[in-house]
Coordinates of C-alpha atoms in Angstrom, one line a residue:
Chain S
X1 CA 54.0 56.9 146.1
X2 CA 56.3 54.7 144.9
X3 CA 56.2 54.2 140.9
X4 CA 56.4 50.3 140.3
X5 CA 55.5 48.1 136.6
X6 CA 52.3 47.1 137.8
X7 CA 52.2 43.0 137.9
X8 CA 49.0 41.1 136.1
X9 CA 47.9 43.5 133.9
X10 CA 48.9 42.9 130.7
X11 CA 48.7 45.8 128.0
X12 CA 46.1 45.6 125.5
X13 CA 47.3 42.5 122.6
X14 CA 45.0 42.8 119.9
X15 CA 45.4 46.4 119.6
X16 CA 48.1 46.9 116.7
X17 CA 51.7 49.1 117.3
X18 CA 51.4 52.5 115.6
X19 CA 54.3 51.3 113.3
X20 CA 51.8 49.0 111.7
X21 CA 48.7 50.6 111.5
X22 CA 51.1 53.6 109.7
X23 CA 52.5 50.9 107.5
X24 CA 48.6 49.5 106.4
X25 CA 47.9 53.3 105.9
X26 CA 51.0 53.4 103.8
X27 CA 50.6 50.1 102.1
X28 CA 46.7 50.8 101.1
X29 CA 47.6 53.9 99.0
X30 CA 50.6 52.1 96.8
X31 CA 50.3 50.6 93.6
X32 CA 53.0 47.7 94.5
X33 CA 51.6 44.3 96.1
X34 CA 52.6 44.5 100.0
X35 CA 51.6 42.4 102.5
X36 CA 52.1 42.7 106.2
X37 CA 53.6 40.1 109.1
X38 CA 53.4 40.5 112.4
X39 CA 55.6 38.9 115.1
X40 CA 54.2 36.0 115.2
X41 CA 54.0 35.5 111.7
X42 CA 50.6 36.2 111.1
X43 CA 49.5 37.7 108.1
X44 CA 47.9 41.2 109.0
X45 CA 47.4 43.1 106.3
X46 CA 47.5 43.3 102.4
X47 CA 47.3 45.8 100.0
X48 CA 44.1 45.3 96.7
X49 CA 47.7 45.1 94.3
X50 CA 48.7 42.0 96.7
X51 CA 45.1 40.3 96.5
X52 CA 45.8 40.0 92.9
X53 CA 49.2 38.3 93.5
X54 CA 48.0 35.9 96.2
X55 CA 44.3 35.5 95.2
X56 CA 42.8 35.9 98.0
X57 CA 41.0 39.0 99.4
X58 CA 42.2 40.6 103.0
X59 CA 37.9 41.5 103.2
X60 CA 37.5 38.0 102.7
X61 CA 39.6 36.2 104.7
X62 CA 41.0 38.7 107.3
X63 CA 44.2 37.6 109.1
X64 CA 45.6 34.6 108.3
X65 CA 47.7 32.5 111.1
X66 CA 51.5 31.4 109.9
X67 CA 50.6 27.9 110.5
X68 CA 47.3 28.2 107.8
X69 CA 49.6 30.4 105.1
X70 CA 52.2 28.7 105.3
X71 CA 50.1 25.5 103.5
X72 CA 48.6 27.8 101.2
X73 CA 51.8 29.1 99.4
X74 CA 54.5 27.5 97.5
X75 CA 57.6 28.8 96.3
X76 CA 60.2 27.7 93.2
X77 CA 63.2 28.8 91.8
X78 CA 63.9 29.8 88.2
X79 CA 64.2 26.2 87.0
X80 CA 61.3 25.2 88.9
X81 CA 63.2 23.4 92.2
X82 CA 61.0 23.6 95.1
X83 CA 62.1 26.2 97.6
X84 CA 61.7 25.1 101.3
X85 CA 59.8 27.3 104.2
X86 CA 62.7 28.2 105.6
X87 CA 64.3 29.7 103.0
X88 CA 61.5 32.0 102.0
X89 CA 62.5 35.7 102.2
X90 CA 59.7 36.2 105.0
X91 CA 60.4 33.2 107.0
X92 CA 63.8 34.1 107.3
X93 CA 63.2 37.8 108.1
X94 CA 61.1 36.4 110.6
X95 CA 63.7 34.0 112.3
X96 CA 66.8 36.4 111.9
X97 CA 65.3 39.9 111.4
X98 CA 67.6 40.4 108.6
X99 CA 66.1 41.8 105.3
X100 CA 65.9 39.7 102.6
X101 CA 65.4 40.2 98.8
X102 CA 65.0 37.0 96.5
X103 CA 63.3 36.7 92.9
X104 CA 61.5 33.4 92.8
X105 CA 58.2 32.2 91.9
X106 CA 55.1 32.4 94.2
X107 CA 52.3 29.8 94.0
X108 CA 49.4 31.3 95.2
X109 CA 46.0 29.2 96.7
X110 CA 44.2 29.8 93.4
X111 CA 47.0 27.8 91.3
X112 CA 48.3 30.7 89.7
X113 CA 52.0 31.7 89.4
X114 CA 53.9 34.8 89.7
X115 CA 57.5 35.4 89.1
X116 CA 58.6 38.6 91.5
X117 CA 61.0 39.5 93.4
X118 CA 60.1 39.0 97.1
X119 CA 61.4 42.1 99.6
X120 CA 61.2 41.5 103.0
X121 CA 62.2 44.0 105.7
X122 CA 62.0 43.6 109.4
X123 CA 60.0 46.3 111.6
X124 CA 62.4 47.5 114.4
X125 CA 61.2 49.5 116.9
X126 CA 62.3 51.6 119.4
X127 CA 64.2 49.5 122.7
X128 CA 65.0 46.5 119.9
X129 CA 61.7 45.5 119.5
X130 CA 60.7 43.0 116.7
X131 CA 56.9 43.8 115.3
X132 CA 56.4 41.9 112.4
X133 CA 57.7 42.2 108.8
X134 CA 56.7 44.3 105.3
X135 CA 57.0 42.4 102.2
X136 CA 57.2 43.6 98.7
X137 CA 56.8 41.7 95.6
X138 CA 57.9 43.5 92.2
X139 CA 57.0 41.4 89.7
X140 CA 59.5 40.5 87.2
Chain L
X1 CA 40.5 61.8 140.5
X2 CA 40.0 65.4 139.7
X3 CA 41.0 66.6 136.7
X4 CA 41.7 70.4 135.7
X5 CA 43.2 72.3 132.8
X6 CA 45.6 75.0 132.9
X7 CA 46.4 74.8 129.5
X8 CA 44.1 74.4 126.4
X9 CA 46.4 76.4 123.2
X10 CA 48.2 74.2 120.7
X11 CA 51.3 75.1 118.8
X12 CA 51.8 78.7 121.2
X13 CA 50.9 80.4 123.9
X14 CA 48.6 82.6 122.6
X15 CA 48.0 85.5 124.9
X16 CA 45.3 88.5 124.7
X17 CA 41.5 89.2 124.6
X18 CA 40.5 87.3 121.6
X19 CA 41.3 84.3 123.5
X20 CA 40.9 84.7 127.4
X21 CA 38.2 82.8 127.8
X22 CA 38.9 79.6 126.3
X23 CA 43.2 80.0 127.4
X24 CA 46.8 81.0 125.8
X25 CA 48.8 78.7 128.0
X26 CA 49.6 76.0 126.2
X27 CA 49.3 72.1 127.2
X28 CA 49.1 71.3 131.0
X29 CA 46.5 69.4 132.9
X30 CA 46.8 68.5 136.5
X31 CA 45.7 65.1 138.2
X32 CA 44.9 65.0 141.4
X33 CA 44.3 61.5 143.5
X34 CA 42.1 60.9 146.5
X35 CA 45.2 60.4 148.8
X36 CA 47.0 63.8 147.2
X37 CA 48.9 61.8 144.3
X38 CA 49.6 64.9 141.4
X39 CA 50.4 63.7 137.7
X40 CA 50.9 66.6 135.2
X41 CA 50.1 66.2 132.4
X42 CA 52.7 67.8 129.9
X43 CA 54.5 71.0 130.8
X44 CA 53.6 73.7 128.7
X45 CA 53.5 77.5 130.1
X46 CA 50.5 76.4 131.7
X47 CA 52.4 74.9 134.3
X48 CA 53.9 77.7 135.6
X49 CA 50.5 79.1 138.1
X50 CA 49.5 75.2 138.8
X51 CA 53.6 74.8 140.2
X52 CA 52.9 78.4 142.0
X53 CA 49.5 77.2 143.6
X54 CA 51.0 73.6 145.1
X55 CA 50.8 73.3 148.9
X56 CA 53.9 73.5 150.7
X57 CA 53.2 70.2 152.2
X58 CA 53.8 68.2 148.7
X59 CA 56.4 66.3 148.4
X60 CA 56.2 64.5 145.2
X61 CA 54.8 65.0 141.8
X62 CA 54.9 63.2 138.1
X63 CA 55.2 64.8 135.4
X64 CA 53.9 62.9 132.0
X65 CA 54.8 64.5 129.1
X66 CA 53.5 63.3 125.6
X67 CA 55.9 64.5 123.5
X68 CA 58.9 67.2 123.7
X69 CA 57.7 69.6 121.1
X70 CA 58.3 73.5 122.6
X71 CA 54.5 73.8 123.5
X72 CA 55.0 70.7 125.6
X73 CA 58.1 71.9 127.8
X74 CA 58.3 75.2 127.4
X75 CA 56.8 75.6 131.2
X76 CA 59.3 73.2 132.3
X77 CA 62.0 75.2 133.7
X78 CA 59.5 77.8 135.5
X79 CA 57.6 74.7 137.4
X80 CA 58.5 76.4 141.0
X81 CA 58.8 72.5 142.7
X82 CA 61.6 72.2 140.2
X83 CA 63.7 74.5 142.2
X84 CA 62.4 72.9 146.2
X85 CA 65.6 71.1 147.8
X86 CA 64.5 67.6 148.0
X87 CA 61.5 67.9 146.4
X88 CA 60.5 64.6 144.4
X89 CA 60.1 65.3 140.6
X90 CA 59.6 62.1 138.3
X91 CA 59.6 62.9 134.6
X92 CA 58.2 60.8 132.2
X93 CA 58.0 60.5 128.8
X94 CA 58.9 59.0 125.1
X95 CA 62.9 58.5 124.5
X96 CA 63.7 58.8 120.7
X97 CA 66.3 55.8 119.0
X98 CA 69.2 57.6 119.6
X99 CA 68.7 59.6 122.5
X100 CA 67.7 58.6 126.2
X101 CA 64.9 60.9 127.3
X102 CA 67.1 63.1 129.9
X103 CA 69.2 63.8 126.8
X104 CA 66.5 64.9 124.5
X105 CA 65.0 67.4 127.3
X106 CA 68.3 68.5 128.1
X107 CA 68.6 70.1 124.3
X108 CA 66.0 72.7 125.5
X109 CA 66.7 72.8 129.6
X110 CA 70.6 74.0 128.7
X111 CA 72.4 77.4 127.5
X112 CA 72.2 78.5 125.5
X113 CA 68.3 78.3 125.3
X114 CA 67.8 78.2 128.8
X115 CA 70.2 79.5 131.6
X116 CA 69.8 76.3 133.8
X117 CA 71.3 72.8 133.4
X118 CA 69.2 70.0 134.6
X119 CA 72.0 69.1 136.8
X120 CA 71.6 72.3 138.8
X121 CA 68.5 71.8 139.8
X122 CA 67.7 71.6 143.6
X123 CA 64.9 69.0 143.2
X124 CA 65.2 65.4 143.4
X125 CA 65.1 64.5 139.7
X126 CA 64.7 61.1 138.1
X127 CA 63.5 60.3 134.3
X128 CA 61.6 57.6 132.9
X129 CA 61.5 56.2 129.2
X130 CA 57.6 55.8 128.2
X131 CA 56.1 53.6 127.1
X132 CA 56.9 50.9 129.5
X133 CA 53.8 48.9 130.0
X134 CA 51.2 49.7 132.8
X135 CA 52.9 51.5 136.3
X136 CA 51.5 51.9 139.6
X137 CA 51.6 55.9 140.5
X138 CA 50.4 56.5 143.9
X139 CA 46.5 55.9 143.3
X140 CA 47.0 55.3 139.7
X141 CA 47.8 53.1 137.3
X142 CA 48.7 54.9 134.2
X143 CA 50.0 53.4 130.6
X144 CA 51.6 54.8 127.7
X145 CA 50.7 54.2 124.3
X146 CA 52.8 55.9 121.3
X147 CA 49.9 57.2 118.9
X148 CA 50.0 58.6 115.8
X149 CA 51.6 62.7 115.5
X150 CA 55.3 63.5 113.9
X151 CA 58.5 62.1 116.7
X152 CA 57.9 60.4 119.2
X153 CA 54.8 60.9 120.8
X154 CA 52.1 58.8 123.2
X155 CA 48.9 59.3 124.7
X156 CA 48.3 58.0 128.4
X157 CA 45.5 56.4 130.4
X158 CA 45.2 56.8 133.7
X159 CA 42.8 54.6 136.3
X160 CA 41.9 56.1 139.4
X161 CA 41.5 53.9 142.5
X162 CA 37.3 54.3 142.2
X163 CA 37.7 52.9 138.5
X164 CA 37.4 56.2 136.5
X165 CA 39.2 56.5 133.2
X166 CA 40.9 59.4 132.2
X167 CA 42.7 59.5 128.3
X168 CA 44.8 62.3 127.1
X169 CA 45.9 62.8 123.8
X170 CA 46.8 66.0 123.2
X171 CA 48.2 65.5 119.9
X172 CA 46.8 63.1 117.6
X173 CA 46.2 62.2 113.8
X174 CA 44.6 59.1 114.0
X175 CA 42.9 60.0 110.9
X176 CA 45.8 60.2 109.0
X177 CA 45.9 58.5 105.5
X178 CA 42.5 57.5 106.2
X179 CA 39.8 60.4 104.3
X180 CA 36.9 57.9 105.7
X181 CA 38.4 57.9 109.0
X182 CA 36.8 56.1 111.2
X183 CA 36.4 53.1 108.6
X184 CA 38.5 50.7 110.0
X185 CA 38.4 49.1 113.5
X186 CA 39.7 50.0 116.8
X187 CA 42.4 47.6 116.6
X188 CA 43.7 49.5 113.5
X189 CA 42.8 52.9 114.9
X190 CA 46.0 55.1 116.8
X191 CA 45.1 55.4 120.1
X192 CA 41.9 53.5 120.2
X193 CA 43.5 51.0 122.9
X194 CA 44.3 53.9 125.1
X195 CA 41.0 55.9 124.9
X196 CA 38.4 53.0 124.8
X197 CA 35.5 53.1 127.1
X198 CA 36.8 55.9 129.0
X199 CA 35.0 58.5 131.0
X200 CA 36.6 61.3 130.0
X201 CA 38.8 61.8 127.2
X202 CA 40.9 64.9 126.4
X203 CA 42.0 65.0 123.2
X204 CA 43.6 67.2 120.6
X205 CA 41.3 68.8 118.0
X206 CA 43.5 71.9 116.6
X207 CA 41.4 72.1 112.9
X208 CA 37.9 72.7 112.4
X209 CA 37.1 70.4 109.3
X210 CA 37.8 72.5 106.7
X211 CA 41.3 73.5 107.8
X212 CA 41.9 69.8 108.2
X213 CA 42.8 69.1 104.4
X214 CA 45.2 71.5 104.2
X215 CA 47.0 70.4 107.6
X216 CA 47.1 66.4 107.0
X217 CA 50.1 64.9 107.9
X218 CA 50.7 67.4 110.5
X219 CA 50.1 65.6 113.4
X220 CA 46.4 66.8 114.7
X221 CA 43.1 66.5 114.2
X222 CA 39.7 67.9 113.1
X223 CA 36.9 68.2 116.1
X224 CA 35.0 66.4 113.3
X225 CA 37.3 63.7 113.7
X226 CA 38.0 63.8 117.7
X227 CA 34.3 63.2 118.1
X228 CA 34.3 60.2 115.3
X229 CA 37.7 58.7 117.0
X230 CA 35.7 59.0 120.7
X231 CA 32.4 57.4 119.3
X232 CA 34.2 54.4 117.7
X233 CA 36.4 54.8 121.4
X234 CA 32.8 54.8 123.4
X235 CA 34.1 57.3 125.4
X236 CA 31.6 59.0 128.4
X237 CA 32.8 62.8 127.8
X238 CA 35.2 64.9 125.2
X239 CA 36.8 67.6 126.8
X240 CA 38.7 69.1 122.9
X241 CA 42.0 70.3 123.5
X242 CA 45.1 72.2 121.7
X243 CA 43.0 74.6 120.3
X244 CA 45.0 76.1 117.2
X245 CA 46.6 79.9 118.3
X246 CA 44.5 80.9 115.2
X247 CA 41.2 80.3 116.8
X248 CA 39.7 83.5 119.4
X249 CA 36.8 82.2 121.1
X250 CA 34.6 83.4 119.3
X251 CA 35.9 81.2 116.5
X252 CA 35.8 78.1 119.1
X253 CA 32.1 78.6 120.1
X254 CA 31.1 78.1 116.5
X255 CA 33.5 75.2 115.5
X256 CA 32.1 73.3 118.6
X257 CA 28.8 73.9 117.4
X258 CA 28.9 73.1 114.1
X259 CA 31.2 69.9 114.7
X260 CA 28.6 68.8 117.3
X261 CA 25.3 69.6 115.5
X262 CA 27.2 67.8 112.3
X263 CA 27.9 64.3 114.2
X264 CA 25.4 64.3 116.8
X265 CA 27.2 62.6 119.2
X266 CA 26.4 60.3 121.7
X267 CA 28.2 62.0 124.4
X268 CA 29.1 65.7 125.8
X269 CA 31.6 67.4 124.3
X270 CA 33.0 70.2 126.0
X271 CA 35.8 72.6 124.5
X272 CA 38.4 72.8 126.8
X273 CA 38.7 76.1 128.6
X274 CA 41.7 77.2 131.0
X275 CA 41.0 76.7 134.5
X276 CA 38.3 73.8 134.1
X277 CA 37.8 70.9 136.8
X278 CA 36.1 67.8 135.7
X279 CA 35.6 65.6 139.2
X280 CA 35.9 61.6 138.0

C-alpha cells in the first residue's frame, strides 16, 4: 500500500486551472478590454470590450497560438517608433513573470489603432506555478 | 470498489427527526478496494462510527480531505485509528500559500479548540500537499483537481483496479458567474476534468434552485445545476450530497423530484442518504 506519483499518466492538458476559468468568469462581466494568456502564450480568452480593441471576435476565431498573434499585432510608441516583441508588456510578463504596465499604441489585424495603456500581470499559483497572464488595456 | 456514505449534511451536523433518514453527520464517504485498501473521503463527524466499525486487522488508511472547512474535520480527532500505536494514517489534502497542510489542520487539532496536539497522537501520521498529479494508493489511482468553492478546495477521482470511476465533489460552484451555466465547455467548466465519464459521481448540491440566487458566490450548488454539470460531465450515476442543515427530508424528497422531473436526465440520481453503499 505504498502511495507513489503514478508514472505515464499525465493529468488531463486541455482542461483549464480553476484560476483561469475564474478569471474568464471575471473578465466576461467587466466593461474594461482584458484578454487572457496562458503559459505558453496562447491567447485563451477575451472579453466583447477586448474584441472591439483587437478586432477580432474570441466566437470567431477561438484560441489563438503565440506564434499566429504575435504576426497579427503591432505595437508603437508615442512618436510612432516601432516597438519590438520582446518588449511588449505581455511578452515580457511572459518571459520574466514580472508585471508590466506600458501606454503604447496597439495595431490590431483590422488596421485600426488604439492608444492604451497595456497592464499585464502574471498568474501565480500556489507551489510557484506560472499559468499564463491577464492583460488590461485602459484606453487613453 | 465499494463505496458508502456516512455522511451526507453540509455546513453542520444536523441531528434529529426531521432529518434521520437522509443523515446529520456531515461529509464522510468510505472507499473500500478489492484487496482491503480504505480512502476516506473527508472527515466530518461522520467519521467517527466508520473509525469505530474498522477491523482490527487494518493497518493502514488515507484520508482525502477536500478542503478544511469545520464540517470537513470536525470528525478528525474522534477517528478511533487515530489513537492505534502504529497504526498507518496518511492525510491528504490542499495546502494554502502560506501554510503547509499539517499547519493549517493543526489550527483546529490544538488547544485551545481541541485538547490534542497532532504530535501526541499514537498513530503513525504522515501529510500530503494535494494536488500533486495522479498517485498510486493501494488499488487506486486517485488525482486531485482544485475546483471552484471559497479557499482551497479540490475534488478527487479515484480509479479502481476493474476501471470504475468514482468523483467526489462535495463542495462545488462550478456555476459560478455563469447564470447559463452549463454554456461553456468542459474545458472551461470547474471540475469537468475530474468528473468526466465517470460512473458514479458524488457531488455537492446544498440549494434547491430557488435558494441558489440568493447563495451565489458561496461556494455550492443547485441540484438543478449538479445534474446540468454531470450531463455535460456524462457521468453514469449522481449520488447529491451536502444536503443544506435547512432541508428535513421531507424537503429533500421534493427537491429531488422537482430538480429531476425539470432536467430529465439521462442518468439516475439518487439523494445521498447516510449509510448507503454503491458497489462499482
Amino acid at each position: 500500500m505504498v502511495a507513489r506519483p503514478s508514472e505515464g499518466s499525465p493529468a488531463i492538458s486541455t482542461h483549464k486551472p480553476i484560476q483561469l476559468i475564474l478569471a474568464r468568469q471575471l473578465a466576461s462581466s467587466l466593461a474594461m478590454p482584458i484578454v487572457i494568456v496562458d503559459a505558453e502564450g496562447t491567447l485563451i480568452y477575451w472579453n466583447e470590450p477586448a474584441e472591439l480593441l483587437l478586432g477580432i471576435r474570441f466566437e470567431e476565431t477561438g484560441e489563438i497560438p503565440a506564434s499566429i498573434w504575435r504576426e497579427q499585432f503591432a505595437v508603437r510608441d508615442d512618436e510612432g517608433k516601432h516597438i519590438g516583441q520582446h518588449e511588449w508588456p505581455l511578452v515580457i510578463a511572459l518571459t520574466q513573470q514580472t508585471p508590466v504596465s506600458r501606454t503604447i499604441w496597439v495595431g490590431a489585424p483590422n488596421g485600426m489603432w488604439r492608444h492604451v495603456t497595456w497592464t499585464s500581470v502574471p498568474f501565480i499559483a500556489q507551489g510557484e506555478e506560472f499559468l499564463g497572464v491577464q492583460n488590461v488595456f485602459w484606453e487613453v | 470498489m465499494r463505496v458508502q456514505l456516512w455522511g451526507t449534511r453540509g455546513s453542520l451536523a444536523t441531528p434529529g427527526p426531521d432529518t434521520a433518514r437522509y443523515g446529520g453527520n456531515t461529509s464522510c464517504v468510505s472507499v473500500t478496494g478489492s484487496d482491503g485498501s480504505l480512502l476516506v473521503l473527508d472527515a466530518g463527524t461522520g467519521i467517527r462510527r466508520l473509525g469505530a466499525s474498522l477491523p482490527a486487522s487494518l493497518s493502514r488508511v488515507d484520508i482525502m480531505l477536500t478542503h478544511l472547512h469545520m464540517d470537513h474535520v470536525q470528525g478528525l480527532g474522534f477517528f478511533a485509528p487515530l489513537y492505534r500505536p502504529g497504526f498507518e494514517v496518511h492525510v491528504w489534502g490542499p495546502a494554502s500559500a502560506t501554510l503547509s497542510l499539517q499547519g493549517r489542520l493543526m489550527r483546529y487539532l490544538s488547544p485551545p479548540l481541541f485538547p490534542v496536539h497532532l504530535s501526541e497522537l499514537p498513530c503513525r501520521l504522515s501529510f500530503h500537499a494535494v494536488p500533486c498529479g495522479r498517485v498510486a494508493i493501494g488499488e487506486f489511482e486517485v488525482e486531485a483537481g482544485m475546483v471552484c468553492h471559497p479557499g482551497p478546495t479540490v475534488g478527487y477521482r479515484i480509479r479502481a483496479a476493474n476501471g470504475k470511476v468514482l468523483t467526489y465533489m462535495p463542495d462545488h460552484e462550478p456555476a459560478l458567474g455563469n447564470p447559463a451555466f452549463p454554456s461553456l465547455p468542459r474545458d472551461w467548466t470547474s471540475g469537468a476534468d475530474l468528473a468526466f465519464e465517470s460512473d458514479l459521481l458524488i457531488h455537492d448540491s446544498q440549494y434547491s434552485a430557488a435558494e441558489y440566487p440568493r447563495h451565489t458566490g458561496w461556494g455550492h450548488s443547485s441540484l438543478v445545476q449538479t445534474i446540468r454539470f454531470a450531463s455535460l460531465c456524462d457521468v453514469a450515476r449522481l449520488v447529491s450530497f451536502h444536503h443544506d442543515p435547512n432541508h428535513s427530508d421531507t424537503d429533500l424528497d421534493q427537491m429531488t423530484a422537482e430538480s429531476v422531473a425539470d432536467t430529465n436526465p439521462a442518468f439516475q440520481v439518487t439523494a445521498g442518504c447516510e449509510g448507503a453503499t454503491f458497489e462499482l
